[in-house]
mmCIF file of C-alpha atoms in Angstrom:
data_model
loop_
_atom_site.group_PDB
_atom_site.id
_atom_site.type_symbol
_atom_site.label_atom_id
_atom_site.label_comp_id
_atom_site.label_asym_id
_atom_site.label_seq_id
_atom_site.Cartn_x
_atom_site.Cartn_y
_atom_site.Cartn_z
ATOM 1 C CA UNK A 760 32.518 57.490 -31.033
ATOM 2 C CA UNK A 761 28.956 57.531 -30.853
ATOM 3 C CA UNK A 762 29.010 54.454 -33.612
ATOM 4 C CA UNK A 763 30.993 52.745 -31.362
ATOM 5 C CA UNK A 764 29.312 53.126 -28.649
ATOM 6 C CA UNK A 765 25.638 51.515 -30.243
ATOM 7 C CA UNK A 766 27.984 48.925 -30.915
ATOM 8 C CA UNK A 767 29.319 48.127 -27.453
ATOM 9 C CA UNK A 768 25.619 48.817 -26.154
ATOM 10 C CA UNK A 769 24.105 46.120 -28.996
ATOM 11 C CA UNK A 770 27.109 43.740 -28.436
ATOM 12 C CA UNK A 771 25.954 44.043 -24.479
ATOM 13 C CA UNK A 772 22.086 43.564 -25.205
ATOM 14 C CA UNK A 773 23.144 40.872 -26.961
ATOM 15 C CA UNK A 774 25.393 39.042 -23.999
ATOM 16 C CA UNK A 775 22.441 39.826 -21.422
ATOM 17 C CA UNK A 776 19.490 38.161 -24.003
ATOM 18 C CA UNK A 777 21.793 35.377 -24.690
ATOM 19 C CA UNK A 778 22.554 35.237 -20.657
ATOM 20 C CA UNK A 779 18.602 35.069 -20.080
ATOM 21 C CA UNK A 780 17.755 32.336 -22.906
ATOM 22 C CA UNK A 781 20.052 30.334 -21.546
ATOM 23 C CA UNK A 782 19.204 30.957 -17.702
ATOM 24 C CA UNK A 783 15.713 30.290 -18.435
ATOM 25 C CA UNK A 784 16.528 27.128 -20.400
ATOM 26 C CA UNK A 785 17.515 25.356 -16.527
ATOM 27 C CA UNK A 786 15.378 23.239 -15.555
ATOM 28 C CA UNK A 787 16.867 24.323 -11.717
ATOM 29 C CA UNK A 788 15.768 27.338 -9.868
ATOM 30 C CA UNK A 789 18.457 29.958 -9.994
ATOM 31 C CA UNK A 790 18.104 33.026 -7.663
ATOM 32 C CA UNK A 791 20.422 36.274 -7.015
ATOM 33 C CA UNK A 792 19.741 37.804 -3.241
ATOM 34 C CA UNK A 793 21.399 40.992 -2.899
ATOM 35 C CA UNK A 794 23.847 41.892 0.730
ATOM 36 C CA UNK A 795 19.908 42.976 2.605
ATOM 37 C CA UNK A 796 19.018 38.848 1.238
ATOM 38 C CA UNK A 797 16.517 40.943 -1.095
ATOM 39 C CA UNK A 798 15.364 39.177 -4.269
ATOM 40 C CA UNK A 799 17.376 41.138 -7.313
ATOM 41 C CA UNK A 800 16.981 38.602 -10.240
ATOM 42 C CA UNK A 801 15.663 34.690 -10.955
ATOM 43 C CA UNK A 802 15.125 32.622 -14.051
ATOM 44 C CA UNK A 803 11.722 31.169 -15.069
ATOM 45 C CA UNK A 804 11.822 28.096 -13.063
ATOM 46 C CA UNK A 805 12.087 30.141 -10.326
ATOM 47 C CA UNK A 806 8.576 30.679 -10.882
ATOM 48 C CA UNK A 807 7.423 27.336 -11.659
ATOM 49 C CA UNK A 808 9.440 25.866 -8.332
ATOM 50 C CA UNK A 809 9.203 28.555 -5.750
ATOM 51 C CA UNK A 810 5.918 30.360 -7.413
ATOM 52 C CA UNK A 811 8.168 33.725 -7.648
ATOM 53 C CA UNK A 812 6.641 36.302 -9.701
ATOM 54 C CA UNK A 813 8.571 38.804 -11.437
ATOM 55 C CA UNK A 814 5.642 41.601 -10.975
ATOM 56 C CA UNK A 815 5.225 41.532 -7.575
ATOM 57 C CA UNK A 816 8.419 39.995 -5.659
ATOM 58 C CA UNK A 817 11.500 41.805 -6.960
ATOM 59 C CA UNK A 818 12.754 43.778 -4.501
ATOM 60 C CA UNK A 819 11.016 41.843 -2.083
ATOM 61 C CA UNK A 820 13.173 39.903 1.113
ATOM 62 C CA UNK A 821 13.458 36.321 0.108
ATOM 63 C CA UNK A 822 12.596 35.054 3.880
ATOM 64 C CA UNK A 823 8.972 36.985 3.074
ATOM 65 C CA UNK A 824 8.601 34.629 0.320
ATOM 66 C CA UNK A 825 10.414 31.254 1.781
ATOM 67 C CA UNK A 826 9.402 30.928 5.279
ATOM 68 C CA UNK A 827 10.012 27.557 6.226
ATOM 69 C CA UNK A 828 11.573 27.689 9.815
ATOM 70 C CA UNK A 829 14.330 24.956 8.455
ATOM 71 C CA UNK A 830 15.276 27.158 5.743
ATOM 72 C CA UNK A 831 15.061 30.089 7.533
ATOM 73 C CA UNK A 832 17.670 28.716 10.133
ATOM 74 C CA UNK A 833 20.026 27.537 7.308
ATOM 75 C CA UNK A 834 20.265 30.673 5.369
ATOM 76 C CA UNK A 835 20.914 32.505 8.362
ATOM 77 C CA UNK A 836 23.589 30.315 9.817
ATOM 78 C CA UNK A 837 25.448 31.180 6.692
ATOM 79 C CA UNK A 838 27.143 27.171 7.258
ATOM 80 C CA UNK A 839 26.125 26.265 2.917
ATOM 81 C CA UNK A 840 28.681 23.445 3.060
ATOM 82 C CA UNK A 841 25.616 20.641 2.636
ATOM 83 C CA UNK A 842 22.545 21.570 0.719
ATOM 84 C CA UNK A 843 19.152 21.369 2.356
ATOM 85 C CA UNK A 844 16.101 19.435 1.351
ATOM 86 C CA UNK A 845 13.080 20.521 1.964
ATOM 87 C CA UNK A 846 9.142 20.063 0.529
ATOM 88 C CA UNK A 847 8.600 22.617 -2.351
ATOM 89 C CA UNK A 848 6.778 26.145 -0.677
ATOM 90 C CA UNK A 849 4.075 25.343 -3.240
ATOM 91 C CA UNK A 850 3.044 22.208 -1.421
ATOM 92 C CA UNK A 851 2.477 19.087 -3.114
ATOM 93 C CA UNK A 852 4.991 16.143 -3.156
ATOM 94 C CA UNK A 853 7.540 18.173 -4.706
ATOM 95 C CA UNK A 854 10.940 18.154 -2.705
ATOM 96 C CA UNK A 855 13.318 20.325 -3.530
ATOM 97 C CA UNK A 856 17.496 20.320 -2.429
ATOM 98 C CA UNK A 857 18.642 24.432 -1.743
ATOM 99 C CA UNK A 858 22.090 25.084 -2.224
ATOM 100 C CA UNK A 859 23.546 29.014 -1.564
ATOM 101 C CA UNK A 860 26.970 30.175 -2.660
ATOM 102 C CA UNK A 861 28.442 33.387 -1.459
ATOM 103 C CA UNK A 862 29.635 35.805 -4.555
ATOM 104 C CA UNK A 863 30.924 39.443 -4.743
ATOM 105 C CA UNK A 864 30.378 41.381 -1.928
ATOM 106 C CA UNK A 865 27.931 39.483 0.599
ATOM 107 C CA UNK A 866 25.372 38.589 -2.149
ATOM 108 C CA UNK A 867 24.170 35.138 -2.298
ATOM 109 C CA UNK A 868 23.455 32.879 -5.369
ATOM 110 C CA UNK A 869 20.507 30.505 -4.578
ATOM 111 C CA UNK A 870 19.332 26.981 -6.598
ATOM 112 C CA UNK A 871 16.890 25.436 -6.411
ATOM 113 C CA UNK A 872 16.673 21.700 -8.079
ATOM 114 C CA UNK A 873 13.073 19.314 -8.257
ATOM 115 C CA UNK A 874 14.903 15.853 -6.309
ATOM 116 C CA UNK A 875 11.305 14.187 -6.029
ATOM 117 C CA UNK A 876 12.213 11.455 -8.519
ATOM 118 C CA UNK A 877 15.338 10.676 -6.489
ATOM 119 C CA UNK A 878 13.614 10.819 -3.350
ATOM 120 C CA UNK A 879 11.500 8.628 -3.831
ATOM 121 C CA UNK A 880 13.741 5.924 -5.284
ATOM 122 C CA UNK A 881 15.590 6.455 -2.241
ATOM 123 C CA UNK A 882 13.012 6.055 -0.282
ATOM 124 C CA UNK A 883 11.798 2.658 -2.167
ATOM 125 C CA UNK A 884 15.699 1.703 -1.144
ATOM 126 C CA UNK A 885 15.220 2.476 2.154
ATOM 127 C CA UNK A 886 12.029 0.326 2.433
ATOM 128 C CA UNK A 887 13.473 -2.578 0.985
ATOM 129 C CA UNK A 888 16.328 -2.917 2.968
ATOM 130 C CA UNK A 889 13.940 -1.880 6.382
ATOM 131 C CA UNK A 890 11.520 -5.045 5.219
ATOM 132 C CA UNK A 891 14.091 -6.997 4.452
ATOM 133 C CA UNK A 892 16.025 -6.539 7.460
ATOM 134 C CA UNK A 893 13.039 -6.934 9.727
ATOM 135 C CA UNK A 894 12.023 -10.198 8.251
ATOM 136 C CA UNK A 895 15.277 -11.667 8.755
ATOM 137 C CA UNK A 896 15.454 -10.971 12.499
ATOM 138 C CA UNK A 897 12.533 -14.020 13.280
ATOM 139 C CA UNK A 898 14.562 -16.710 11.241
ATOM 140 C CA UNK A 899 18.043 -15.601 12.769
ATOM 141 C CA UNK A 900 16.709 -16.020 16.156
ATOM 142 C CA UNK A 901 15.090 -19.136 15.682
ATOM 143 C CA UNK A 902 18.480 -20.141 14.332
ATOM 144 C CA UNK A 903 20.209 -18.973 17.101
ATOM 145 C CA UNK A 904 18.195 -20.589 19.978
ATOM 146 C CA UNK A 905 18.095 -24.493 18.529
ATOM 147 C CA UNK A 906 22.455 -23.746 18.318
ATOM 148 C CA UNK A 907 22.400 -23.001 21.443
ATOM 149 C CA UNK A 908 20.187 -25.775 22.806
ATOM 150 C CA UNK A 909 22.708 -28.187 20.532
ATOM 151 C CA UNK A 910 25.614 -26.559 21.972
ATOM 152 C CA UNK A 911 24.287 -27.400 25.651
ATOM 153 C CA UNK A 912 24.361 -30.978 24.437
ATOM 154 C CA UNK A 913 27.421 -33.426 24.534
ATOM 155 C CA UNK A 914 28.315 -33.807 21.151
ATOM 156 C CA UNK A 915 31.127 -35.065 18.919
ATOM 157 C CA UNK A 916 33.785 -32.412 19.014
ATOM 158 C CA UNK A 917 33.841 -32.335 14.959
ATOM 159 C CA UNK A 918 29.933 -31.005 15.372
ATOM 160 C CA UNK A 919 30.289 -28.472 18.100
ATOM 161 C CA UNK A 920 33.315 -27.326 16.211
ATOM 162 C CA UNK A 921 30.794 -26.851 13.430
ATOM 163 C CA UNK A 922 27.940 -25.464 15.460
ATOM 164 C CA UNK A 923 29.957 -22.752 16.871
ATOM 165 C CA UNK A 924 31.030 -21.432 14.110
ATOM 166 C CA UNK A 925 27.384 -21.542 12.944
ATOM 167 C CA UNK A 926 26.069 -19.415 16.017
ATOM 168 C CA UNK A 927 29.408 -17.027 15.537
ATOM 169 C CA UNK A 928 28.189 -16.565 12.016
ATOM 170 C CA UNK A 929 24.251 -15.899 13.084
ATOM 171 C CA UNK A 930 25.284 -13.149 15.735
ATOM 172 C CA UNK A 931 27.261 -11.493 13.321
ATOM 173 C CA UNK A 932 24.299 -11.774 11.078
ATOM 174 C CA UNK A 933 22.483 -10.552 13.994
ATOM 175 C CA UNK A 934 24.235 -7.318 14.347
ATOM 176 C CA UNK A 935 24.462 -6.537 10.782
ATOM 177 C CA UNK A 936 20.345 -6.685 10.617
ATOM 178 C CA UNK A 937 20.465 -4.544 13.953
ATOM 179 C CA UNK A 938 22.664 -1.900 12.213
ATOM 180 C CA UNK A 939 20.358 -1.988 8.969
ATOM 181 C CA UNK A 940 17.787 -1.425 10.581
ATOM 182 C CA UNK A 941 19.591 1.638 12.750
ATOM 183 C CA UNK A 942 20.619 2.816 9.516
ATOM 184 C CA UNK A 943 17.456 2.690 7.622
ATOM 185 C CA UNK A 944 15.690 4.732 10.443
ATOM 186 C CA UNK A 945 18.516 8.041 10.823
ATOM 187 C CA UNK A 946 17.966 7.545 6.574
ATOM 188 C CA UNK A 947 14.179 8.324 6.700
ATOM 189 C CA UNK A 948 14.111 10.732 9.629
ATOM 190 C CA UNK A 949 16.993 12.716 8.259
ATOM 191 C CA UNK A 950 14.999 15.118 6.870
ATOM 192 C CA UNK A 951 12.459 15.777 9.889
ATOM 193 C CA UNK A 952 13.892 18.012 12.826
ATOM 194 C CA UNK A 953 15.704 16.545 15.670
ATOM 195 C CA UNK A 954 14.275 16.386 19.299
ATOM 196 C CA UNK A 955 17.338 17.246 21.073
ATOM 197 C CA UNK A 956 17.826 16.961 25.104
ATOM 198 C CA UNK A 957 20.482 17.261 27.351
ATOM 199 C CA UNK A 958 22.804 14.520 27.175
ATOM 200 C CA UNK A 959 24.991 13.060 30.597
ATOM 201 C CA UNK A 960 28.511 12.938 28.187
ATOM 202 C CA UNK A 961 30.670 11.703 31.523
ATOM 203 C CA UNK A 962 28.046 8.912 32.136
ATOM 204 C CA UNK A 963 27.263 8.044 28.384
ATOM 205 C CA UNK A 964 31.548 8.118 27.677
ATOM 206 C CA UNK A 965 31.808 6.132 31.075
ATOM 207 C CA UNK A 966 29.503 3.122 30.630
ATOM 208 C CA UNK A 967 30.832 3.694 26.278
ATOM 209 C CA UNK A 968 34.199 2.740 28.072
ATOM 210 C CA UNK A 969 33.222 -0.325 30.448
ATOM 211 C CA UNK A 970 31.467 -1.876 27.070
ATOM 212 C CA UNK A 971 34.875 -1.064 25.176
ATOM 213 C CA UNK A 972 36.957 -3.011 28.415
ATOM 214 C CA UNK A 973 34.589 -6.141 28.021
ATOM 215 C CA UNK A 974 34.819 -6.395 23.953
ATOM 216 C CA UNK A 975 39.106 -5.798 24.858
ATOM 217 C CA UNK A 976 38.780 -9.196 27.435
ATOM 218 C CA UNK A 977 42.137 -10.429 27.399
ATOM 219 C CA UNK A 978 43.549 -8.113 24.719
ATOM 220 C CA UNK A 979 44.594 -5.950 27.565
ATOM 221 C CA UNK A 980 44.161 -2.426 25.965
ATOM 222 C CA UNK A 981 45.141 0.733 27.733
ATOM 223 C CA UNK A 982 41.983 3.085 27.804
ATOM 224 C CA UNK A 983 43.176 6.762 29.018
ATOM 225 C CA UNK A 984 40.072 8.944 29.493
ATOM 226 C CA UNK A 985 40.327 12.777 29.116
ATOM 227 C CA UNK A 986 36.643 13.826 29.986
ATOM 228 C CA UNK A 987 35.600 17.754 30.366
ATOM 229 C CA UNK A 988 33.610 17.728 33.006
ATOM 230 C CA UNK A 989 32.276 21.570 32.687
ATOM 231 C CA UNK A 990 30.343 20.987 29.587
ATOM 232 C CA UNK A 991 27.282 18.287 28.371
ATOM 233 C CA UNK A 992 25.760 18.102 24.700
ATOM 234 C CA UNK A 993 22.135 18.244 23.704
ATOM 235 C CA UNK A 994 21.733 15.743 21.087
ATOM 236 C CA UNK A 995 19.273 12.660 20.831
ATOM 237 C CA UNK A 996 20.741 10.352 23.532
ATOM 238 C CA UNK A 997 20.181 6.634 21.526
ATOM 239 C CA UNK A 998 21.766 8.085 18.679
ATOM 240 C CA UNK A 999 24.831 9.279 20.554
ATOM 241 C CA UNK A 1000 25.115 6.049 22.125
ATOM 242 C CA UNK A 1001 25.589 4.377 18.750
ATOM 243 C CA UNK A 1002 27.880 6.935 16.863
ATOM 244 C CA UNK A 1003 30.306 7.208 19.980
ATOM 245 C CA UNK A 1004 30.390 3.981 20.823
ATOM 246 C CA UNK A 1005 31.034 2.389 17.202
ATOM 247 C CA UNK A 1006 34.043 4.875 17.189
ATOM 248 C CA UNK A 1007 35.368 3.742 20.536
ATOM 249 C CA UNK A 1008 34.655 -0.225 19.374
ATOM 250 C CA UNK A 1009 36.212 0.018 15.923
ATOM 251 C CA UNK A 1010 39.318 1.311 18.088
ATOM 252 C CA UNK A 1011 39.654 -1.935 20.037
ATOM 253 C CA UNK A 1012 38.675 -3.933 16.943
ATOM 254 C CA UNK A 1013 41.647 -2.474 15.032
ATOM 255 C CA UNK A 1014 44.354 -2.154 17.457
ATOM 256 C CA UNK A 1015 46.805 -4.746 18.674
ATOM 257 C CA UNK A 1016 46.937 -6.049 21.737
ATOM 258 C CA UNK A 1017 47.947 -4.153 24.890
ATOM 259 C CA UNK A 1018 47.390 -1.243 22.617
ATOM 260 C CA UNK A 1019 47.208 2.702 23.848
ATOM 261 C CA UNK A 1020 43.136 4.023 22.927
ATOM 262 C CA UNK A 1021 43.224 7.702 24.295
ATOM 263 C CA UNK A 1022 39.270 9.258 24.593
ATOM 264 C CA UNK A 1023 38.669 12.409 24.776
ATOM 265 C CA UNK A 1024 35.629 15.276 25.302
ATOM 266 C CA UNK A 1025 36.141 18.865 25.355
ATOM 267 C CA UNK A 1026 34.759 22.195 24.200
ATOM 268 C CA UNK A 1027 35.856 25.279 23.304
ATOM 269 C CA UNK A 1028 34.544 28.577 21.422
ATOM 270 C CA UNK A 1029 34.187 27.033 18.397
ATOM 271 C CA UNK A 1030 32.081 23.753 20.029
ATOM 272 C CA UNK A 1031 32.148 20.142 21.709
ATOM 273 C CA UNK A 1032 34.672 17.811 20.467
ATOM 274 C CA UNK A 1033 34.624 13.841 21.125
ATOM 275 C CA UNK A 1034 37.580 12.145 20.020
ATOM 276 C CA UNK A 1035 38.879 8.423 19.846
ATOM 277 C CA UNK A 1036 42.649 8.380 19.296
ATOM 278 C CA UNK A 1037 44.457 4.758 19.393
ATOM 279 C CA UNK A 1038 47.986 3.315 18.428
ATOM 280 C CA UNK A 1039 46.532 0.364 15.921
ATOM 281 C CA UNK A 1040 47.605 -0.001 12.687
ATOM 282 C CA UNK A 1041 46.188 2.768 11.226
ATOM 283 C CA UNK A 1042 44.682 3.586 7.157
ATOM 284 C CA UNK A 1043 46.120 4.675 4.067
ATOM 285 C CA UNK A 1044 44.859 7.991 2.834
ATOM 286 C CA UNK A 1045 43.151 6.737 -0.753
ATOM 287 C CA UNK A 1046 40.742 4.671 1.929
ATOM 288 C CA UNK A 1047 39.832 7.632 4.393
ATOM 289 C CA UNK A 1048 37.487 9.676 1.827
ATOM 290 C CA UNK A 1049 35.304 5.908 1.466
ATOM 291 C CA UNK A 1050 35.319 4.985 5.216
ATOM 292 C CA UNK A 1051 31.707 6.194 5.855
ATOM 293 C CA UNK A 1052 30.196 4.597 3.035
ATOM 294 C CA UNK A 1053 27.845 0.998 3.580
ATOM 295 C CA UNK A 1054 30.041 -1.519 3.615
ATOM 296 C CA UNK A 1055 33.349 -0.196 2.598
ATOM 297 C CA UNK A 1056 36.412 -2.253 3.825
ATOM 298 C CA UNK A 1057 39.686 -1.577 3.418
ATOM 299 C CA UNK A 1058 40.878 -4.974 3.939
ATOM 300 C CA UNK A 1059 37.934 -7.793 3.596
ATOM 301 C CA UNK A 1060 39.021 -9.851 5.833
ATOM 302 C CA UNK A 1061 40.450 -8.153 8.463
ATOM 303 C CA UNK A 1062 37.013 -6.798 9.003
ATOM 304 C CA UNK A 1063 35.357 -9.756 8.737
ATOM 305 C CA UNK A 1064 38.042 -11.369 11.714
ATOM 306 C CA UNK A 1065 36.777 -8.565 13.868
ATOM 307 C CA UNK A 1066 33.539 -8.768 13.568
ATOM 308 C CA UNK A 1067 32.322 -5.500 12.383
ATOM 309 C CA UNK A 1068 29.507 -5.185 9.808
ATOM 310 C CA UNK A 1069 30.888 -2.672 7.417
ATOM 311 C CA UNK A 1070 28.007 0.093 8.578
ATOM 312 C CA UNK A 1071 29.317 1.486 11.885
ATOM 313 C CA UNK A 1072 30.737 4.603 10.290
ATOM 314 C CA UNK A 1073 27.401 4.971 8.069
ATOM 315 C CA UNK A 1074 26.116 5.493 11.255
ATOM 316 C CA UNK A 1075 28.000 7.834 12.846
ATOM 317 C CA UNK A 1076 28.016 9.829 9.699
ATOM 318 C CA UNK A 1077 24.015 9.675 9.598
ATOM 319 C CA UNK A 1078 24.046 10.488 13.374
ATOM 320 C CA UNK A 1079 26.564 13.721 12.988
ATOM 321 C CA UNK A 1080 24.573 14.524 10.012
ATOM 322 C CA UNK A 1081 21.111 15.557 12.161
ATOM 323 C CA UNK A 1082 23.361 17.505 15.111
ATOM 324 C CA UNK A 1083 24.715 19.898 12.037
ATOM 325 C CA UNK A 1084 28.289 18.086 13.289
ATOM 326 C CA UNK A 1085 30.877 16.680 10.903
ATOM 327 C CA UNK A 1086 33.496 13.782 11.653
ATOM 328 C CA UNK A 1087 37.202 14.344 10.959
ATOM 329 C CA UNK A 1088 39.545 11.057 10.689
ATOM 330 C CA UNK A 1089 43.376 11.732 10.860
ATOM 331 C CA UNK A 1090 44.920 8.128 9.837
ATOM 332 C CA UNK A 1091 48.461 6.942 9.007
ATOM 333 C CA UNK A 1092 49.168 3.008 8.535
ATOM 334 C CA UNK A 1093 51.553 2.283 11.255
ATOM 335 C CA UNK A 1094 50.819 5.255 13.352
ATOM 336 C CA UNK A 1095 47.096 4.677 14.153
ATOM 337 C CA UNK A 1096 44.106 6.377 13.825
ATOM 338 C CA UNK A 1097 42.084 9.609 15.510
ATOM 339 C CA UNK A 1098 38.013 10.104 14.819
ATOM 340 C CA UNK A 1099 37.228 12.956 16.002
ATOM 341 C CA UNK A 1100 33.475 14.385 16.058
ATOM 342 C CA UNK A 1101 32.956 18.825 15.906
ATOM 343 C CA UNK A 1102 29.557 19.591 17.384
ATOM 344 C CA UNK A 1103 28.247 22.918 16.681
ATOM 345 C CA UNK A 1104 28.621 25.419 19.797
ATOM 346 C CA UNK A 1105 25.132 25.757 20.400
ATOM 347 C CA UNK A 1106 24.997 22.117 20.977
ATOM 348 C CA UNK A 1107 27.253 22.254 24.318
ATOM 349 C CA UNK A 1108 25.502 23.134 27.386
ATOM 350 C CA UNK A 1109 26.297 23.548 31.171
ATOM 351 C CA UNK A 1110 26.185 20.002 33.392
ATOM 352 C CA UNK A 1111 22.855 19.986 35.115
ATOM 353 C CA UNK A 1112 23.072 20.353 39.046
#
């Protein structure tokens, strides 16, 4: 008995020295926080990322050690869905992306991973397509205002055919620089804290909707409004404008005419809810996962006949993205389409008198 026993114990040893070569082999962070979020083991790069040492901080509560307010508020929200990026607690340029999984009975299983290479190709993307996009904007409107000093002219109706279609195609080109530009700017201030007010949701939804009965014109939609009028949203009002309205837009865009568009705003215990529900002609399932990536179509050039710029739902996701909200698309061909956006409760406040 007592032979087998050394052998268990050495055949244990063994698992746990093999367990801690290999953990300290990662080049990513790896913490375990016990239920009272108290530091009970790490791996070396630990140390090198987070400047743990194994001396002094065992034992110790990791939000002692990690006290960025950011962080603080993520780990405690307990919502680890999305991991976090934040600079490295050792200063520097170093950025680091936290992600926490729940294990066994409430502990916590942090890592850390070094993303300062891909951060800053990202950001070299970002700057690109910002300088790019704001050098097109002089050319484009130059462009724009000799077509429409042509197109005051009387001309052969071959040309202003042509020159039409020439100003249709530079105020589409228009908007797309408009919404790179958008884009690029949620992109680089995603990672900074948002300044949130109070937002009017009945007056932002209501002039949202008069836009939405212009672009319709003589495509006759049927807006229905369902607006709660007990609750508002903090959230940055510009960037609402955008998210909300491209849903509302893509819903007259995509559905035919005399169509039903239903909107919606409500709360409830669990949060503020914005929906966009219309009778168009809906989207398979295989496209709904892609929908909020740049430029994804799901037909080329039905998108192209309506105008959009293939960044709209970038947006929205981008916008969602800095509230700590999440957008939910329900979509059948033939049936139509609901876009619904989930604020956190915390977000939804009482009107102001």
């Amino acid at each position: 008995m007592q032979k087998r026993t050394q052998a268990r114990e050495a055949s244990l040893r063994n698992v746990i020295s093999r367990f801690q070569q290999s953990s300290a082999a990662l080049p990513d962070a790896v913490i375990i926080i016990d239920r009272n979020n108290n530091l009970e083991w790490w791996n070396l790069a630990a140390e090198r990322l987070l400047g743990l040492r194994h001396a002094s901080d065992r034992g110790k509560p990791l939000l002692n050690l990690v006290r960025d307010p950011v962080f603080v508020d993520y780990y405690r929200k307990g919502r680890y869905q999305e991991p976090l990026e934040l600079p490295s607690p050792l200063g520097g340029d170093t950025r680091l992306q936290y992600q926490i999984s729940l294990f066994g009975a409430d502990d916590r299983l942090l890592v850390a991973r070094d993303i300062t290479r891909l951060t800053q190709l990202e950001q070299t993307r970002q700057n690109f397509v910002a300088n790019a996009s704001h050098e097109l904007r002089t050319p484009l409107t130059v462009i724009r205002g000799y077509l429409e000093t042509f197109l005051d002219q009387d001309l052969p109706k071959p040309l202003m055919r042509g020159l039409s279609q020439m100003q249709q195609q530079a105020r589409r080109m228009e908007n797309l620089v408009q919404d790179l530009l958008l884009l690029s700017r949620l992109e680089a201030t995603s990672r900074q804290a948002a300044t949130l007010k109070p937002v009017l949701i009945q007056s932002l939804i209501s002039h949202i909707h008069e836009d939405a009965v212009t672009l319709s014109g003589e495509r006759q939609h049927q807006f229905e409004l369902q607006i709660d009028p007990q609750h508002d949203l903090l959230g940055v009002p510009a960037e609402l404008q955008s998210a909300l309205s491209n849903l509302v837009f893509n819903a007259v865009r995509y559905t035919p005419d005399e169509g039903h568009i239903l909107i919606r705003w409500w709360a409830d215990a669990k949060g503020g809810h914005f929906s966009v529900t219309d009778s168009g002609i809906g989207i398979e399932a295989r496209h709904i996962p892609h929908l909020t990536e740049r430029f994804y179509r799901v037909d080329d050039s039905r998108s192209s006949a309506s105008g959009g710029t293939g960044l709209g739902l970038a947006i929205v996701k981008h916008v969602l993205m800095r509230l700590g909200a999440r957008l939910e698309i329900d979509s059948k061909p033939g049936r139509g389409s609901c876009f619904s956006c989930h604020f956190p409760a915390e977000l939804v406040v009482p009107p102001r008198d």
